[in-house]
PDB file of C-alpha atoms in Angstrom:
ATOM      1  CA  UNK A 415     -15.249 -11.971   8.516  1.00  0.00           C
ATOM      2  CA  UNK A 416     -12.610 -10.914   6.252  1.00  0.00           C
ATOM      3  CA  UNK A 417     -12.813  -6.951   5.528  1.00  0.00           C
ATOM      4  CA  UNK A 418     -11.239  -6.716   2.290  1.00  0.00           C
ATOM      5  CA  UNK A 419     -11.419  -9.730   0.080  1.00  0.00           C
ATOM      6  CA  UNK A 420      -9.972 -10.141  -3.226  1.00  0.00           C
ATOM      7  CA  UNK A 421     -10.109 -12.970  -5.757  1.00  0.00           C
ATOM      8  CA  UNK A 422      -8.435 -15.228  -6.949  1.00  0.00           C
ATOM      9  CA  UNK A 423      -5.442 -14.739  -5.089  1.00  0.00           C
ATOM     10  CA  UNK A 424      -3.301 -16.900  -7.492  1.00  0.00           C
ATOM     11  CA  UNK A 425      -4.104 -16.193 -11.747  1.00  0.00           C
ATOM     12  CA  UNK A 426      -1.518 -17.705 -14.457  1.00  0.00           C
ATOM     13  CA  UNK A 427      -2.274 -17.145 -17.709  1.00  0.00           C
ATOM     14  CA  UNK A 428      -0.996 -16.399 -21.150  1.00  0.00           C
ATOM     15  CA  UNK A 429      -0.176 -13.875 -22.836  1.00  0.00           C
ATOM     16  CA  UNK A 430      -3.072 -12.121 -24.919  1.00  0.00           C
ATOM     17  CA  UNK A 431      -5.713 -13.092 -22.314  1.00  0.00           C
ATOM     18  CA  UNK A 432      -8.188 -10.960 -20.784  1.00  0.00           C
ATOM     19  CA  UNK A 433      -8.888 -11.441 -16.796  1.00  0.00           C
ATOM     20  CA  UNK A 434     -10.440 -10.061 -13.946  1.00  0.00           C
ATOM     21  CA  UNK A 435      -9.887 -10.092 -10.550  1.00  0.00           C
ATOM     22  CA  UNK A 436     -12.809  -8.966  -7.680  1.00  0.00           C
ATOM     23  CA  UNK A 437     -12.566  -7.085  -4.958  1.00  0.00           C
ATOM     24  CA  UNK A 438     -14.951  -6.582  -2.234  1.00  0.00           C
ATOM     25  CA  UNK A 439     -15.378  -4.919   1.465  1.00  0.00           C
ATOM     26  CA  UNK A 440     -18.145  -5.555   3.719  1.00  0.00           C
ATOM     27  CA  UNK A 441     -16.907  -2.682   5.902  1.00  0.00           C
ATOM     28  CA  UNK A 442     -19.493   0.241   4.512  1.00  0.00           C
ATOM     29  CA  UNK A 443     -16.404   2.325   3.172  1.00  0.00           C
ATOM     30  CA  UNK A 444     -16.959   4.807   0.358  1.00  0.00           C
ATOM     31  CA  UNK A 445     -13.540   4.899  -1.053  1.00  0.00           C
ATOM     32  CA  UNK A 446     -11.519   1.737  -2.749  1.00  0.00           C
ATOM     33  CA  UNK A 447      -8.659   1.758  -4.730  1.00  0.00           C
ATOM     34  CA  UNK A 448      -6.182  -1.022  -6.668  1.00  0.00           C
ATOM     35  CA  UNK A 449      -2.739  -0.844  -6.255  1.00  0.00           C
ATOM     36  CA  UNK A 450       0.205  -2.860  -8.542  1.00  0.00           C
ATOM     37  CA  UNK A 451       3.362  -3.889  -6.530  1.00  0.00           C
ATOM     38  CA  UNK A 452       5.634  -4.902  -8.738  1.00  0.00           C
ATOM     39  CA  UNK A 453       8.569  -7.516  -8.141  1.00  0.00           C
ATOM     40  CA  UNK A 454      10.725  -5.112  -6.140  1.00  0.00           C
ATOM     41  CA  UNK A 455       7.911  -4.609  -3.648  1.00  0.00           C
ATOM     42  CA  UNK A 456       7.102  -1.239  -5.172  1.00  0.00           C
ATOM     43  CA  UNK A 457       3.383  -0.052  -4.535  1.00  0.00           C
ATOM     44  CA  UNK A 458       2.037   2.219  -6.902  1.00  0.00           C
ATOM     45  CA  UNK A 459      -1.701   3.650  -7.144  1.00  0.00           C
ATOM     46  CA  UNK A 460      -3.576   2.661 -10.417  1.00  0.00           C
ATOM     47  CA  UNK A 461      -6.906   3.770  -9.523  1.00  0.00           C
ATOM     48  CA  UNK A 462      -9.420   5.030  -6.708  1.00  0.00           C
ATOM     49  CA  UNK A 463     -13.394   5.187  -6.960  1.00  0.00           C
ATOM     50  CA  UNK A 464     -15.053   7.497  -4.744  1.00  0.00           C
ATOM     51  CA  UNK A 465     -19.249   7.575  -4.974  1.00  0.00           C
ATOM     52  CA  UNK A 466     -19.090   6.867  -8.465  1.00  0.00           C
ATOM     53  CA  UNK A 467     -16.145   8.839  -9.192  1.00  0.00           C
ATOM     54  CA  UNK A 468     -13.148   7.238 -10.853  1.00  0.00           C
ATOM     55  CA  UNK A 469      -9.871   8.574 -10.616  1.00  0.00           C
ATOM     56  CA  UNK A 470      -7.212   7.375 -12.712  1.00  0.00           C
ATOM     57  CA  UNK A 471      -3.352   7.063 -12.651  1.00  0.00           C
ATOM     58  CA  UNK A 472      -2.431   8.255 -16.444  1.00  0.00           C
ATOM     59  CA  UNK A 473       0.413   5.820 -16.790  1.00  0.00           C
ATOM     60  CA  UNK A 474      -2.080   3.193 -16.518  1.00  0.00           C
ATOM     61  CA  UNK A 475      -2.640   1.742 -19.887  1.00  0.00           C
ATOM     62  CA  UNK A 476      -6.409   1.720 -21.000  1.00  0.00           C
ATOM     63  CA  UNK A 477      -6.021  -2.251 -21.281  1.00  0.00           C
ATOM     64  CA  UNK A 478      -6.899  -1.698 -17.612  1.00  0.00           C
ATOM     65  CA  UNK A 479     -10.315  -0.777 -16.320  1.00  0.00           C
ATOM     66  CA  UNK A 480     -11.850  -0.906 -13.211  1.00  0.00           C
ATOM     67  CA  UNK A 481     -16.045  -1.217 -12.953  1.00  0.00           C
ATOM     68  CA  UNK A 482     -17.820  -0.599  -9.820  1.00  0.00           C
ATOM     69  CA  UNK A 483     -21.283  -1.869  -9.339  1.00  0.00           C
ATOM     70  CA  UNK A 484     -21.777  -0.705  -6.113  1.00  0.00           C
ATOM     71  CA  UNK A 485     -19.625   1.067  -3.323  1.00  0.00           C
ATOM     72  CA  UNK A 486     -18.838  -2.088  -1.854  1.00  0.00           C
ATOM     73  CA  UNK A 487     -16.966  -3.933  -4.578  1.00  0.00           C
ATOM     74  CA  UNK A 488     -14.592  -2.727  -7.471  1.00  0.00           C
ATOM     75  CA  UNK A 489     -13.008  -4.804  -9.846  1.00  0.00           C
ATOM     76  CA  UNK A 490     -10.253  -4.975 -12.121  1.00  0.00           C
ATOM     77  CA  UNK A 491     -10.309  -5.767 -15.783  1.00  0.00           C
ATOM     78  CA  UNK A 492      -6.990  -6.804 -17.722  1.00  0.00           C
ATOM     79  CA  UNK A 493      -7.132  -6.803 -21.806  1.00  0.00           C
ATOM     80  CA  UNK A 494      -4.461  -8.278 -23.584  1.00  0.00           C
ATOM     81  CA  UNK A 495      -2.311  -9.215 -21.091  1.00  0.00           C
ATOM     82  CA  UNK A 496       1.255  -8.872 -21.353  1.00  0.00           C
ATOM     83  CA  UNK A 497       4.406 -10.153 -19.354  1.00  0.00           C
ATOM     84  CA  UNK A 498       5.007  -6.685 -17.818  1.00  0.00           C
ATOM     85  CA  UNK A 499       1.542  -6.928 -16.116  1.00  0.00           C
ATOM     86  CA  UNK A 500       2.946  -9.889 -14.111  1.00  0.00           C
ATOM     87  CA  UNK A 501       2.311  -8.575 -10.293  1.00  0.00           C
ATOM     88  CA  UNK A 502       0.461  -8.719  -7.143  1.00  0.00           C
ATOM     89  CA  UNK A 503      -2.459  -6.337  -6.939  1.00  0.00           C
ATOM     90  CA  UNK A 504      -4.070  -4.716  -3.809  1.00  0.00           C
ATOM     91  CA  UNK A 505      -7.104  -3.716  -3.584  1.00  0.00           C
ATOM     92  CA  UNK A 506      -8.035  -1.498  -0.502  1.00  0.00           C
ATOM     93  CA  UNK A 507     -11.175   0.557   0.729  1.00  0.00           C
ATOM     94  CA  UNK A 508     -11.000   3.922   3.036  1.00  0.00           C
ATOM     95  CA  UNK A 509     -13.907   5.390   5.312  1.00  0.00           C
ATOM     96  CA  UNK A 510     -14.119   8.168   2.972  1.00  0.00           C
ATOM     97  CA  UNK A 511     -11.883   9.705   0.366  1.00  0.00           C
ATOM     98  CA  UNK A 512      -9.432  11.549   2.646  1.00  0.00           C
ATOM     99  CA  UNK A 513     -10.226   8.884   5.850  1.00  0.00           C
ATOM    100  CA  UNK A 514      -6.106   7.990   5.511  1.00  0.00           C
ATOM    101  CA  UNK A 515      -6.169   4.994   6.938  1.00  0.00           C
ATOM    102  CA  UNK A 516      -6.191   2.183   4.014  1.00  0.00           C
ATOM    103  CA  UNK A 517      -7.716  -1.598   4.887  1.00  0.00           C
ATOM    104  CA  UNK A 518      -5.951  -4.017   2.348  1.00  0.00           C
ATOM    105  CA  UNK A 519      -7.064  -7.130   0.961  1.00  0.00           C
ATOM    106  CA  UNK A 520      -4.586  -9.912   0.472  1.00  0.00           C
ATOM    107  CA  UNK A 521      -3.352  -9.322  -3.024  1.00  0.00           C
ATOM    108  CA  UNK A 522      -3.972 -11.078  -6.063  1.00  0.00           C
ATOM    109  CA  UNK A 523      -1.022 -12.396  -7.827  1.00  0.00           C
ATOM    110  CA  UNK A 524      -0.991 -12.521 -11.262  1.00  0.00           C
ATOM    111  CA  UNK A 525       1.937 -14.399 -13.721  1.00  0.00           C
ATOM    112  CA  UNK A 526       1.948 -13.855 -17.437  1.00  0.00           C
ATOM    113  CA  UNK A 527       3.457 -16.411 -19.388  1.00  0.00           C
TER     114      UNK A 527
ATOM    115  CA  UNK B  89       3.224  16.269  -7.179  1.00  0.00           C
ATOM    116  CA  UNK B  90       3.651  14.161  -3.793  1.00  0.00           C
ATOM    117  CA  UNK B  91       6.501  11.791  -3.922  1.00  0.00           C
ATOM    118  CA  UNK B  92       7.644   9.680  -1.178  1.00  0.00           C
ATOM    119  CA  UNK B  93      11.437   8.475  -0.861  1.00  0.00           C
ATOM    120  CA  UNK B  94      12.290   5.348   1.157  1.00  0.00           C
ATOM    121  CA  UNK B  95      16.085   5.283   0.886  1.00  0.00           C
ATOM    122  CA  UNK B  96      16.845   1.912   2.230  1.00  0.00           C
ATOM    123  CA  UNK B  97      15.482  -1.479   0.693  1.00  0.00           C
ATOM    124  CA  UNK B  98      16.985  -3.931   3.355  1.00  0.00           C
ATOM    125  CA  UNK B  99      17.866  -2.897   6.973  1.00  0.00           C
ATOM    126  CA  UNK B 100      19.649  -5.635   9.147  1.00  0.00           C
ATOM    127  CA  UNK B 101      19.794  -5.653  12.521  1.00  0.00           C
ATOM    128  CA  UNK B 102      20.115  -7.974  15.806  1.00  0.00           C
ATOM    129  CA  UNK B 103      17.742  -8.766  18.391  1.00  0.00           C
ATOM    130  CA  UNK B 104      18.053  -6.009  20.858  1.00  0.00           C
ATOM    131  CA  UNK B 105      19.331  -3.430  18.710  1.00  0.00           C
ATOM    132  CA  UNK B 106      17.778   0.246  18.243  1.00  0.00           C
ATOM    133  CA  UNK B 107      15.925   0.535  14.711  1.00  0.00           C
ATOM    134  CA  UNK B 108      15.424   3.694  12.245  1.00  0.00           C
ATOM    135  CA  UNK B 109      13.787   3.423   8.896  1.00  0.00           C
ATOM    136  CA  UNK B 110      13.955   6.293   7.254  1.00  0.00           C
ATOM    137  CA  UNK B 111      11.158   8.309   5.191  1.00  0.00           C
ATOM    138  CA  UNK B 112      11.568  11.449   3.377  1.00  0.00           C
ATOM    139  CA  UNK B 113       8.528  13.383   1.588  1.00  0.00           C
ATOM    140  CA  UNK B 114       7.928  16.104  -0.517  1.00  0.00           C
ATOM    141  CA  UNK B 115       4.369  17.655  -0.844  1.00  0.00           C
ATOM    142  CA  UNK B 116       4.047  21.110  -0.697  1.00  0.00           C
ATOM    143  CA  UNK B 117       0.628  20.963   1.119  1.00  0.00           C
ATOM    144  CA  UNK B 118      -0.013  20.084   4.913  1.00  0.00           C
ATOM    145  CA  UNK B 119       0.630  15.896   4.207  1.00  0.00           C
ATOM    146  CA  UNK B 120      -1.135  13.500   6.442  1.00  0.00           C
ATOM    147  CA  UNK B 121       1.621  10.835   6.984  1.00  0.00           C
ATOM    148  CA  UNK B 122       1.288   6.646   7.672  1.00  0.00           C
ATOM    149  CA  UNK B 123       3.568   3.711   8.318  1.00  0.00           C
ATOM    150  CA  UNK B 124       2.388   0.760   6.650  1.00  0.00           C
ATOM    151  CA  UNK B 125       3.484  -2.791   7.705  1.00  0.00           C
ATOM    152  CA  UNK B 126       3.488  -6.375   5.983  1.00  0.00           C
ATOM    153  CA  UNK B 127       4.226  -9.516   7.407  1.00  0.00           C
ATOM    154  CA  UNK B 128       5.353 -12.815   5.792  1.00  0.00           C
ATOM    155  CA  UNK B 129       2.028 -14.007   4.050  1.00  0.00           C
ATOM    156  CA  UNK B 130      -0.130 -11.229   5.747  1.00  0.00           C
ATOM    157  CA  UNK B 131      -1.720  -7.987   3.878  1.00  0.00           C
ATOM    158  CA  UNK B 132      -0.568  -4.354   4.599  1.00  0.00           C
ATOM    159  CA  UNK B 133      -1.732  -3.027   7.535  1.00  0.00           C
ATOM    160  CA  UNK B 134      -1.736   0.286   9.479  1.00  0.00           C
ATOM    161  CA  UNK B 135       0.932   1.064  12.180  1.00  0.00           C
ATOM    162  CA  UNK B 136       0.510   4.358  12.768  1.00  0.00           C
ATOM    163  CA  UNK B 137      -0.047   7.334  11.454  1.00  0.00           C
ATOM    164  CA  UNK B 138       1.390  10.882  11.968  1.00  0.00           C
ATOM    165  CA  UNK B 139      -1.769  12.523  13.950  1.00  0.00           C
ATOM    166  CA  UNK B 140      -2.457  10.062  15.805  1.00  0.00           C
ATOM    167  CA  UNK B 141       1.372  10.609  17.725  1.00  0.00           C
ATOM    168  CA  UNK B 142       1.053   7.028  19.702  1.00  0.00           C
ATOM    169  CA  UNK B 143       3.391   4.047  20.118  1.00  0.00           C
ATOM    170  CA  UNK B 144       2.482   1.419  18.396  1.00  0.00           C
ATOM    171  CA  UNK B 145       4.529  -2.349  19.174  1.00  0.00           C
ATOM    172  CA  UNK B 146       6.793  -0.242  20.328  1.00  0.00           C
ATOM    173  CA  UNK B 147       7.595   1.795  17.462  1.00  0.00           C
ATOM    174  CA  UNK B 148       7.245   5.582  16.842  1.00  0.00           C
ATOM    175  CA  UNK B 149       7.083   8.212  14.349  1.00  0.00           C
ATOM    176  CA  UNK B 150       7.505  12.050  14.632  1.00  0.00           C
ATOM    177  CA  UNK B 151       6.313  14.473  11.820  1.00  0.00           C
ATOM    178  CA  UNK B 152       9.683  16.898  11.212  1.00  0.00           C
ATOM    179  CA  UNK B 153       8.081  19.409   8.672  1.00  0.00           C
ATOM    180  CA  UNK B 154      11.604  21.275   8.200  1.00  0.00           C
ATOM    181  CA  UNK B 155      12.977  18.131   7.128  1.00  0.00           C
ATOM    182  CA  UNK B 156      10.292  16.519   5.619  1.00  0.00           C
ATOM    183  CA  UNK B 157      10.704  13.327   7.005  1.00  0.00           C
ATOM    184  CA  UNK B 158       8.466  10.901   9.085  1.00  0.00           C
ATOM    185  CA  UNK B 159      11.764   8.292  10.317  1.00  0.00           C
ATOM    186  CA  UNK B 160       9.916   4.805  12.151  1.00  0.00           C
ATOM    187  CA  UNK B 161      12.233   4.302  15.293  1.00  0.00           C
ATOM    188  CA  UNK B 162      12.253   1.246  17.833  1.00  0.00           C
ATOM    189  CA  UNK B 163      14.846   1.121  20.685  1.00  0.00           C
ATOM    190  CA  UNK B 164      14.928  -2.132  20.950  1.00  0.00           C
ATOM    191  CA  UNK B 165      14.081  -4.971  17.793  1.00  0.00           C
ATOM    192  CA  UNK B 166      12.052  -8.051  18.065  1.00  0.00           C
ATOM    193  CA  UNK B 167      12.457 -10.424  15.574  1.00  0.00           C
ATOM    194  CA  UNK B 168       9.028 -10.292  15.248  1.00  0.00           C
ATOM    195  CA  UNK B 169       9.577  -6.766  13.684  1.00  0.00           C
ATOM    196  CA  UNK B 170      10.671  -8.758  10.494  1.00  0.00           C
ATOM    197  CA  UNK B 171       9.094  -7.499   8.146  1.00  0.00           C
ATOM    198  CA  UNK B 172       8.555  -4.790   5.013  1.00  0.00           C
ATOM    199  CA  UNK B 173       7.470  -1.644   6.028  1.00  0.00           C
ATOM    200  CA  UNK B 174       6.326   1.298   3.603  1.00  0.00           C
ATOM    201  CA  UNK B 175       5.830   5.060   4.029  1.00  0.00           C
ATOM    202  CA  UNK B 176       3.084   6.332   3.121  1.00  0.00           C
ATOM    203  CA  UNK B 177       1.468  10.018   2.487  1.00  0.00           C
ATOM    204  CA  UNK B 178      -2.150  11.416   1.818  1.00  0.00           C
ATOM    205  CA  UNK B 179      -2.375  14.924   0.498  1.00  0.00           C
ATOM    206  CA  UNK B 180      -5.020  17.606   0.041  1.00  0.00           C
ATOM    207  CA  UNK B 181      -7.634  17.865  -2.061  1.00  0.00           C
ATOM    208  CA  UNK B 182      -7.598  15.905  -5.753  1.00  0.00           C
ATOM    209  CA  UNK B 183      -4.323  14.157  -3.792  1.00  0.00           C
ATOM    210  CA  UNK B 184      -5.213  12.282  -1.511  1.00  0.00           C
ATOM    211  CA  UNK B 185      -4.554   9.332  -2.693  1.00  0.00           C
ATOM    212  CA  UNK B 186      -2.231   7.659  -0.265  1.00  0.00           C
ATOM    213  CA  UNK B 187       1.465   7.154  -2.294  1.00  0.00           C
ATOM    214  CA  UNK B 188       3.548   4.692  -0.796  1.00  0.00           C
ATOM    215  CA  UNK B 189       7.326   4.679  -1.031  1.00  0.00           C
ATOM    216  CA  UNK B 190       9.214   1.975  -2.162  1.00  0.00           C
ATOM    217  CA  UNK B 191       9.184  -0.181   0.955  1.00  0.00           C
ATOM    218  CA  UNK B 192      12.044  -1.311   3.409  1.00  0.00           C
ATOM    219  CA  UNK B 193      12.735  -4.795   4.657  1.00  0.00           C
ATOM    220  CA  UNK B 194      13.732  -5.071   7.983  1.00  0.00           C
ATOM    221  CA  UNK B 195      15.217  -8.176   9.249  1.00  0.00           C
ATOM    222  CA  UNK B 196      15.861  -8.852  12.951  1.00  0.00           C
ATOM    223  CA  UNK B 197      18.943 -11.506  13.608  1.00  0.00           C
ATOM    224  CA  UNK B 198      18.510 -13.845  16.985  1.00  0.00           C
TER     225      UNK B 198
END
């Protein structure tokens, strides 16, 4: 029973392309967020939906947007993708917006050729 | 704005050896504070947090407001402690979105 799920864990693609990746947690929480560690292990909030309430990191370009159907999944749309965006993203979920304590899925890792 | 400074990347140690990672903050609030930890091939998870003031594998963390730090000590290293460990700190309000500092790699020598 895997709280946090995210997939596919493993995405090469091209340069140009337009992805997604899904996230989803079966763990009731109201709050889930994606994070981007880059390739010196640096984790750095890109956004966090809260009961239909998006809140965005403004260095995030608008090639990236999340949609939420539902509390219980949020996913990440990538436009145009470009080397930079090579990564490993997190998503996460929280109790409720200031619960603290994060529950991780097991990254996504994403190359850009 | 809430910022979270992890001065050390690597720390190397031996088995047996006391362990500090260190973890300043800045926030001008009341912060909520958290030690993240990541195995090899395993997600983040929670080690402890600041309010919760428990030992957790051994490790501990005490919340010094007048330096604004939150250092992870362990008297003694496993080698299971290898591992990367991030700082992390929730905020008030429209910030509480947990930032993370830039992680630290411990590695614990046989």
């Amino acid at each position: 029973d895997t709280a946090v799920s995210q997939t596919p864990k493993y995405l090469v693609t091209q340069m140009g392309n337009d992805k997604s990746i899904k996230c989803e947690q079966n763990l009731g929480h109201d709050t889930m967020y994606w994070y981007k560690q880059d390739s010196k292990k640096f984790l750095k909030i890109m956004f966090s939906y809260n009961n239909k309430e998006l809140i965005i990191n403004e260095t995030v370009p608008n090639r990236f947007s999340p949609k939420s159907p539902d509390k219980a999944h949020l996913n990440l749309h990538i436009n145009s993708l470009e080397l930079g965006d090579s990564a490993v993203y997190f998503c996460a979920s929280s109790q409720a917006a200031r619960a603290g304590e994060l529950f991780f899925g097991e990254g996504s890792r994403l190359t850009v050729l | 704005a809430q910022r979270v400074t992890q001065p050390e990347k690597l720390l190397s140690v031996f088995k047996g050896a006391p362990v500090e990672l260190k973890c300043n903050y800045s926030y001008s609030g009341s912060p909520e504070l958290f030690w993240y930890v990541q195995y090899s091939r395993q997600r983040l998870q929670l080690l402890l947090r600041h309010i919760s003031r428990e030992s957790i594998k051994g490790f501990t963390a005490d919340l010094n407001k007048g330096e604004t730090s939150f250092h992870l000590k362990k008297p003694f290293a496993q080698e299971e402690d290898s591992a990367m460990y991030y700082c992390a700190l929730s905020g008030q309000g429209g910030s509480y979105i947990p930032t993370f500092g830039r992680g630290t790699s411990l590695i614990v020598h046989p």
